[in-house]
C-alpha positions as a printed NumPy array, in Angstrom:
array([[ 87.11 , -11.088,  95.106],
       [ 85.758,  -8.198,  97.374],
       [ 84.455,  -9.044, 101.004],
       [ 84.572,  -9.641, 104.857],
       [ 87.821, -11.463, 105.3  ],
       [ 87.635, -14.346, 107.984],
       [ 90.538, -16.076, 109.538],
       [ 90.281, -20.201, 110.035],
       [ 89.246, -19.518, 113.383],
       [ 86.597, -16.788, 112.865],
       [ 82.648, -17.398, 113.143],
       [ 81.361, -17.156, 109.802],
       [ 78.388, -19.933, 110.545],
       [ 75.68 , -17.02 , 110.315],
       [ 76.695, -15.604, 106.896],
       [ 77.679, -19.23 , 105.418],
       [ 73.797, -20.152, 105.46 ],
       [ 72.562, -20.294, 101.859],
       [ 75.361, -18.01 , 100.678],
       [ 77.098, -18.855,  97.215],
       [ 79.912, -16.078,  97.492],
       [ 82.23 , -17.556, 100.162],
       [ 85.716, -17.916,  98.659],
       [ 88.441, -20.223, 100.141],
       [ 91.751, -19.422, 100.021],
       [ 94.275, -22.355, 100.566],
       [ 95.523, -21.621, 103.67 ],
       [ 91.763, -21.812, 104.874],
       [ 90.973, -17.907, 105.196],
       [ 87.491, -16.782, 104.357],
       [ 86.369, -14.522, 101.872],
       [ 82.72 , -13.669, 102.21 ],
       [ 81.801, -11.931,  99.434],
       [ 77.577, -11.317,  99.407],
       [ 76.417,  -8.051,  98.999],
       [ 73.191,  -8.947, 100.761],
       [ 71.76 ,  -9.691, 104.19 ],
       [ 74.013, -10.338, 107.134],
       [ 77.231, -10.159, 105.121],
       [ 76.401,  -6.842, 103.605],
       [ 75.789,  -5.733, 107.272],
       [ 79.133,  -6.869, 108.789],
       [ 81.105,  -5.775, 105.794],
       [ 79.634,  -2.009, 106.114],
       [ 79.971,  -2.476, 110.035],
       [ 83.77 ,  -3.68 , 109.955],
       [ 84.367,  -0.428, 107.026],
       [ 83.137,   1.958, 109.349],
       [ 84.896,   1.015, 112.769],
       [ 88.583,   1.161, 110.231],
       [ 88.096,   4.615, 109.117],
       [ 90.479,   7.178, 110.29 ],
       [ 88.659,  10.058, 110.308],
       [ 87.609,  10.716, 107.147],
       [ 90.146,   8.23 , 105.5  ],
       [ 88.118,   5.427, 104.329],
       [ 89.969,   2.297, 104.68 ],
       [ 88.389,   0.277, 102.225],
       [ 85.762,   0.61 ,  99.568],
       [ 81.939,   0.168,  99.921],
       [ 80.558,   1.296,  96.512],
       [ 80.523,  -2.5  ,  95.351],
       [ 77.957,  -2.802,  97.626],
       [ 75.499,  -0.395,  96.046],
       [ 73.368,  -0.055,  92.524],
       [ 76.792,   1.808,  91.528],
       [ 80.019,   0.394,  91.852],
       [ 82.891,   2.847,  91.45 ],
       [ 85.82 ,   0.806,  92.261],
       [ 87.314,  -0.918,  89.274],
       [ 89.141,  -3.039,  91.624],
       [ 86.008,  -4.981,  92.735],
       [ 84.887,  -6.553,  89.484],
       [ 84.89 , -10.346,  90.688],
       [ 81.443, -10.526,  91.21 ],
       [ 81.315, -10.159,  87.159],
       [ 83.278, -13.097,  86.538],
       [ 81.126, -16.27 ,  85.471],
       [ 82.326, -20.016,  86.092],
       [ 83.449, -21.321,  82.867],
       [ 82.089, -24.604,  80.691],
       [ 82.845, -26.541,  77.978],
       [ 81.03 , -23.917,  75.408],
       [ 83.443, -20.716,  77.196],
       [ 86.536, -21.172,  78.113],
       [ 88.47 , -19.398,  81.243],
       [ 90.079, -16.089,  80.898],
       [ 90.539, -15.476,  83.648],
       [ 92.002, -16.938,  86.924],
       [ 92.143, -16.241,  90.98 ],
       [ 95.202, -15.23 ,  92.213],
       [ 95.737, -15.03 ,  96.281],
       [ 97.384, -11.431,  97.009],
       [ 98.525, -10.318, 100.382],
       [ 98.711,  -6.287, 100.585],
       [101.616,  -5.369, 101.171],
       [101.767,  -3.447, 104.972],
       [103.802,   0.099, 103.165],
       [100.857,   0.362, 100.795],
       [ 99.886,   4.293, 101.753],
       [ 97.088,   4.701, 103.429],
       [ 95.21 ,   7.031, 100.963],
       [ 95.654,   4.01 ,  98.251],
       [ 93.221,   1.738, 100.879],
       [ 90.029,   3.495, 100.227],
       [ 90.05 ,   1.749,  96.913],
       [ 90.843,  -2.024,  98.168],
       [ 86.967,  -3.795,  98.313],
       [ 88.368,  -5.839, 101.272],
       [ 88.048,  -5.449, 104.975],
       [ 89.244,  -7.803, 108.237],
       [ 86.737,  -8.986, 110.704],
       [ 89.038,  -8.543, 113.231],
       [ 90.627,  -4.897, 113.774],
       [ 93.254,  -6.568, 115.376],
       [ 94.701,  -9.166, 112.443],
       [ 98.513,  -9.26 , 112.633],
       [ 98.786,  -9.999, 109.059],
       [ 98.095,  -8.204, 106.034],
       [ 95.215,  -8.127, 104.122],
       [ 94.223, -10.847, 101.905],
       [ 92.849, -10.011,  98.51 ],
       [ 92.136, -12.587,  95.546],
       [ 92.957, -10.768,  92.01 ],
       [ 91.82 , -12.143,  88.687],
       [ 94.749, -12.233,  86.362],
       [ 94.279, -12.839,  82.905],
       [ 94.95 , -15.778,  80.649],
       [ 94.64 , -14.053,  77.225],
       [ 94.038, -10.352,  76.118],
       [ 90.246,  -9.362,  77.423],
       [ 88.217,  -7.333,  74.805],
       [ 86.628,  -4.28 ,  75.504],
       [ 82.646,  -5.722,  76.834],
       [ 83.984,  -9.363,  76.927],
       [ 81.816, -11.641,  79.605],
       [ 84.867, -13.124,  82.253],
       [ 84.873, -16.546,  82.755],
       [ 86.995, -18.682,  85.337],
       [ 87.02 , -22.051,  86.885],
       [ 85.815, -21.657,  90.412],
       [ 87.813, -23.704,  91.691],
       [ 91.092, -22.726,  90.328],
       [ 93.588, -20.932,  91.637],
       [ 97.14 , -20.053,  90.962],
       [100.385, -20.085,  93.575]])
């Protein structure tokens, strides 16, 4: 799950209106993970004030026609039914902080805050079963593994 990530506390009341891509995690952060309107906005905004230079600190490509980053595929993944099954699932991921910087570029996350003092939540999709090459991903919504 790629996104603007919002502590408990954070103002997200702008974003939340008619927005389908908002992703709790259980301890109550935010993801917010529309590639459109105000969302798009922040999320480009909050990528460009973390850049060192000309270190990118997180990836933006999932936010155009052309996404580069294999890392950001969640907004492929389709809520499962009866008829299809889950292969995949959610699984909360906190970056660890000794991650090198030059490996950050390619995480599709970014804080709200620039001054968080904890690390940067991600949500991975872990597999249940081996995925075929061009097989549609399919997960219950509102699953997620500890």
């Amino acid at each position: 799950m790629r996104g603007t990530i919002y502590q408990a506390y954070e103002p997200i009341l702008l974003q939340s209106f008619g927005n389908p891509f908002i992703f709790r995690c259980i301890d109550g952060v935010l993801i917010d993970g529309n590639d459109k309107g105000i969302s798009k906005i922040v999320y480009r905004s909050c990528s460009g004030r973390d850049r060192m230079g000309p270190l990118a600190l997180s990836d933006v490509s999932w936010l155009t026609d052309n996404p580069e980053n294999p890392l950001a595929v969640g907004q492929y993944v389709n809520n499962c039914s009866n008829e299809k099954a889950a292969n995949v699932c959610y699984q909360e991921f906190d970056v660890p902080e000794d991650v090198p910087l030059e490996l950050h570029q390619y995480l599709p996350n970014v804080n709200y805050r620039h001054d968080i003092k904890r690390p940067l939540r991600c949500v991975v999709l872990v597999s249940l079963r081996d995925i075929h090459c061009g097989e549609e991903l399919f997960s219950n919504y509102y699953t997620i593994v500890h």
